[in-house]
PDB file of C-alpha atoms in Angstrom:
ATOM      1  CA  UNK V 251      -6.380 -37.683  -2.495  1.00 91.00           C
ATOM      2  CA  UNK V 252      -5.145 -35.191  -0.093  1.00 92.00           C
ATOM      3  CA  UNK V 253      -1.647 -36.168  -0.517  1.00 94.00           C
ATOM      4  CA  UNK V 254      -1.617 -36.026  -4.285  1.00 92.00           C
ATOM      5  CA  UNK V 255      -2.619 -32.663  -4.352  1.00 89.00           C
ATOM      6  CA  UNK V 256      -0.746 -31.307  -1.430  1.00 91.00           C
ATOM      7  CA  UNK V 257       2.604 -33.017  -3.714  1.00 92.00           C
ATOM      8  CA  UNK V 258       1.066 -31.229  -6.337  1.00 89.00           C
ATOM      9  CA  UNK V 259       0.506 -27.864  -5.028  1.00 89.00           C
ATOM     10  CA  UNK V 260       4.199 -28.178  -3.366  1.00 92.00           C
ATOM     11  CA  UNK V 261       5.594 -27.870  -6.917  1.00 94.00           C
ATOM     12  CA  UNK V 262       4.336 -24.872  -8.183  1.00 94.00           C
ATOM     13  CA  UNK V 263       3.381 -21.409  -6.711  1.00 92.00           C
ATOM     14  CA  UNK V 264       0.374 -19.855  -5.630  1.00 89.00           C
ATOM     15  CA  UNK V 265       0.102 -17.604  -8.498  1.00 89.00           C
ATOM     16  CA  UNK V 266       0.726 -21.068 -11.046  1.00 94.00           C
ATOM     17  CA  UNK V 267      -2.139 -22.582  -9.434  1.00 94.00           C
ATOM     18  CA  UNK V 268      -4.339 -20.159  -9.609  1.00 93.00           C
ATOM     19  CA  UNK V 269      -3.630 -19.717 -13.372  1.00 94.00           C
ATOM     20  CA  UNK V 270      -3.813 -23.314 -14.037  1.00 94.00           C
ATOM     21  CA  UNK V 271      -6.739 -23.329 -12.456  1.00 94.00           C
ATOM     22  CA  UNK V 272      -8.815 -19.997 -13.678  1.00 96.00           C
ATOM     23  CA  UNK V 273      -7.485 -21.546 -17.125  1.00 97.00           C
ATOM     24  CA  UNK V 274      -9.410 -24.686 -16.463  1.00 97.00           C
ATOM     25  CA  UNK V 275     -12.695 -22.777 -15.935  1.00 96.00           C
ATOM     26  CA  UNK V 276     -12.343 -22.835 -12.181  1.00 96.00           C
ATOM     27  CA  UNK V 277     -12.773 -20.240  -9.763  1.00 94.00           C
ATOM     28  CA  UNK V 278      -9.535 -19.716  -8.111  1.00 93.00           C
ATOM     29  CA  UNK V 279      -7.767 -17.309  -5.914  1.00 89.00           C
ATOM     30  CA  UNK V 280      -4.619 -17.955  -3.521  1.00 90.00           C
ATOM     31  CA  UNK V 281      -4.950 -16.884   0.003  1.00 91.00           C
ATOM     32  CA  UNK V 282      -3.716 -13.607   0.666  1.00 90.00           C
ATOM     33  CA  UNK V 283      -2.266 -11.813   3.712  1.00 92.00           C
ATOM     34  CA  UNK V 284      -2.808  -8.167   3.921  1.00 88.00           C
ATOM     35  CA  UNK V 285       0.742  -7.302   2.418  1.00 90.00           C
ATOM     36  CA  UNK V 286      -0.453  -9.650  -0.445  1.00 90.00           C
ATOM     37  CA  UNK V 287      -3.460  -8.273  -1.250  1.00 89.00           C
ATOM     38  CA  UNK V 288      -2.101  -4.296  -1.068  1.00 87.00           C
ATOM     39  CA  UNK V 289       0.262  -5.656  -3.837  1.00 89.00           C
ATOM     40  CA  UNK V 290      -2.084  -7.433  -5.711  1.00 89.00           C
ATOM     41  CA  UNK V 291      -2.849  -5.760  -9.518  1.00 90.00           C
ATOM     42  CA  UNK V 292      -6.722  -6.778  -9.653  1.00 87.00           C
ATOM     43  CA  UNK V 293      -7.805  -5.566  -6.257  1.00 88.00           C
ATOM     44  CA  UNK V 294      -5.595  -2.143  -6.924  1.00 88.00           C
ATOM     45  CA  UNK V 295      -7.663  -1.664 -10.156  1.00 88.00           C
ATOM     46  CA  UNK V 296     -11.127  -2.958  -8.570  1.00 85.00           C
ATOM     47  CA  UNK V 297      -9.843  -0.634  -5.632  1.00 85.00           C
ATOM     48  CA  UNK V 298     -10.888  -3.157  -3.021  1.00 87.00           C
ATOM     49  CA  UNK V 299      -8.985  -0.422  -0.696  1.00 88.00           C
ATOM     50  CA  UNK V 300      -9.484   3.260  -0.534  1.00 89.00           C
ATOM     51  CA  UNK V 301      -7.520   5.822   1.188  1.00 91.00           C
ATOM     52  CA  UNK V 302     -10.167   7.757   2.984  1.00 92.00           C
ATOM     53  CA  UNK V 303      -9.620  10.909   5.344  1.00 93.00           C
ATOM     54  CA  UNK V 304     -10.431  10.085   9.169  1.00 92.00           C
ATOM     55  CA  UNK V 305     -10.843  13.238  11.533  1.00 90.00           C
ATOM     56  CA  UNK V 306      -8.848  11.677  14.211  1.00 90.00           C
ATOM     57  CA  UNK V 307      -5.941   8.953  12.779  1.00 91.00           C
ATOM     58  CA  UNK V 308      -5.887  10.994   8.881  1.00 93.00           C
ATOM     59  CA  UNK V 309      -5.292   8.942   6.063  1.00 93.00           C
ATOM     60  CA  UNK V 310      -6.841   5.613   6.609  1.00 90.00           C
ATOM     61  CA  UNK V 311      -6.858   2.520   4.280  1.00 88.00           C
ATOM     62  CA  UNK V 312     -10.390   0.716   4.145  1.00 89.00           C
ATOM     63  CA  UNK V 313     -12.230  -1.992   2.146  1.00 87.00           C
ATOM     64  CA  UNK V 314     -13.864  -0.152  -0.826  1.00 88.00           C
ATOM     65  CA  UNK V 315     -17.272  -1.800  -2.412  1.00 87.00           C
ATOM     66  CA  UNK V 316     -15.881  -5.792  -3.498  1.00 83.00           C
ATOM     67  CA  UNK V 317     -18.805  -5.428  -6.142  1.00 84.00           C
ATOM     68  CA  UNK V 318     -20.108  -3.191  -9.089  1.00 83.00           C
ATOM     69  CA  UNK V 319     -23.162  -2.448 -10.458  1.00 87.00           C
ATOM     70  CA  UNK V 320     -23.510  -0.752 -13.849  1.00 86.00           C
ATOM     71  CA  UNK V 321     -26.921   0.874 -12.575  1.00 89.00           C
ATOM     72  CA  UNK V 322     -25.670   1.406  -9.514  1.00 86.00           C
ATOM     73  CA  UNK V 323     -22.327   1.768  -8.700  1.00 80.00           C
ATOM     74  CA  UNK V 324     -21.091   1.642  -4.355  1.00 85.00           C
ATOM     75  CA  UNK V 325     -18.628   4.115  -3.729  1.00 85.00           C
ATOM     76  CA  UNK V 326     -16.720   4.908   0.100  1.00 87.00           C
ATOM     77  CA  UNK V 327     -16.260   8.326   0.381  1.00 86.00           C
ATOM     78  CA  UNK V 328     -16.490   8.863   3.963  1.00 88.00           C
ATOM     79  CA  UNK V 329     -14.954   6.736   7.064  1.00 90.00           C
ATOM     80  CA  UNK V 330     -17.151   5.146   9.714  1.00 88.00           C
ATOM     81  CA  UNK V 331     -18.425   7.490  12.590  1.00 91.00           C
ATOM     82  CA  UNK V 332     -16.616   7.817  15.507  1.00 90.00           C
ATOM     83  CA  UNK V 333     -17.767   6.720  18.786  1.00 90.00           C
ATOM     84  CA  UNK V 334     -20.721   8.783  19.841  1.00 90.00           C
ATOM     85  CA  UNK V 335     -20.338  11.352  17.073  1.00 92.00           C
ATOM     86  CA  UNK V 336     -24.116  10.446  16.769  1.00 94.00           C
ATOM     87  CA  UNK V 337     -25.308  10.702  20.265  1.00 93.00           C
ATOM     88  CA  UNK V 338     -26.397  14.029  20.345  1.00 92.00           C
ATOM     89  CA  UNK V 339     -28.981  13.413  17.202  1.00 96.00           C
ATOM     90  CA  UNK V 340     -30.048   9.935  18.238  1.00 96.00           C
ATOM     91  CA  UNK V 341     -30.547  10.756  21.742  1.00 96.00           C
ATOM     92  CA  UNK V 342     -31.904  14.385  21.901  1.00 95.00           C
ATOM     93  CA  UNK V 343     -33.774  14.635  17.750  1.00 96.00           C
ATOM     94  CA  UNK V 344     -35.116  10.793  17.743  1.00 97.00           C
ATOM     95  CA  UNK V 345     -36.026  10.177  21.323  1.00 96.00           C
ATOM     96  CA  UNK V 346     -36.487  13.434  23.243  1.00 97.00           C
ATOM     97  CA  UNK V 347     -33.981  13.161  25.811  1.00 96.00           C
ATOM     98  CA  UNK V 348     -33.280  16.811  26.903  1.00 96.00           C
ATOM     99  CA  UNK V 349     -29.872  18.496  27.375  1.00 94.00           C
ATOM    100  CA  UNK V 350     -29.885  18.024  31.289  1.00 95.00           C
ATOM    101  CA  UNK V 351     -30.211  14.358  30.758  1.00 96.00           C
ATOM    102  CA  UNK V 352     -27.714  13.861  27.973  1.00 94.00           C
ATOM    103  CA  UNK V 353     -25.507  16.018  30.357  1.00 94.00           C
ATOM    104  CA  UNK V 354     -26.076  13.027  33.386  1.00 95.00           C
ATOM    105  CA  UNK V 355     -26.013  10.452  31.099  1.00 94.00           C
ATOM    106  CA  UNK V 356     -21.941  11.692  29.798  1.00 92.00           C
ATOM    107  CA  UNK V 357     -21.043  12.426  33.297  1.00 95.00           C
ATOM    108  CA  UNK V 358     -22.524   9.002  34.280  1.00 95.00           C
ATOM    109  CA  UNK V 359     -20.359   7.686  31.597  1.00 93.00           C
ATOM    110  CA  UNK V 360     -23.523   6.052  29.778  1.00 93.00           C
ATOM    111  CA  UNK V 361     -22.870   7.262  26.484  1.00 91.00           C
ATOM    112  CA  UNK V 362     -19.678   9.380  25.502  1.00 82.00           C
TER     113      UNK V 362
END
């Protein structure tokens, strides 16, 4: 079996196949690399990636939301915190710690 379809799949092109098969009722979808799927019409116009401003690199090109709800529809408007950029909050609002101790606990290099 695996050699009839691997001389079948050597004959046609990833795009053919996929096609052939979505035509077929199948679910079907090449494998992409990253320069593949930047170029790829359906995951431009689902915007699987979103250019999103990042306070320390600037533009920055992350996975959007791969579904959609009609009640409720994702969005990514905002890039993942930076590394401790909730310390302060966590550490001082949620558990008490007090400034003296956050202070020993940076200079310690526990937490940055």
């Amino acid at each position: 079996m695996k050699n009839h379809v691997s001389k079948w799949t050597r004959q046609l092109s990833a795009a053919e196949i996929t096609d052939l098969m979505q035509s077929h009722g199948r679910a079907a979808m090449p494998v992409m690399n990253i320069a593949d799927q930047f170029s790829d019409p359906h995951l431009s116009e689902r915007e699987f990636y979103v250019d999103i401003d990042h306070p320390e690199i600037g533009s920055e090109w992350i996975y959007g939301v791969p579904w959609r709800f009609s009640e409720t529809p994702g969005r990514v408007d905002k890039p993942a915190p930076t590394l401790g950029q909730h310390n302060n909050y966590i550490l001082s609002e949620l558990l008490g710690l007090t400034p003296e101790h956050l202070t020993q606990l940076e200079l310690d290099s526990v937490v940055y």
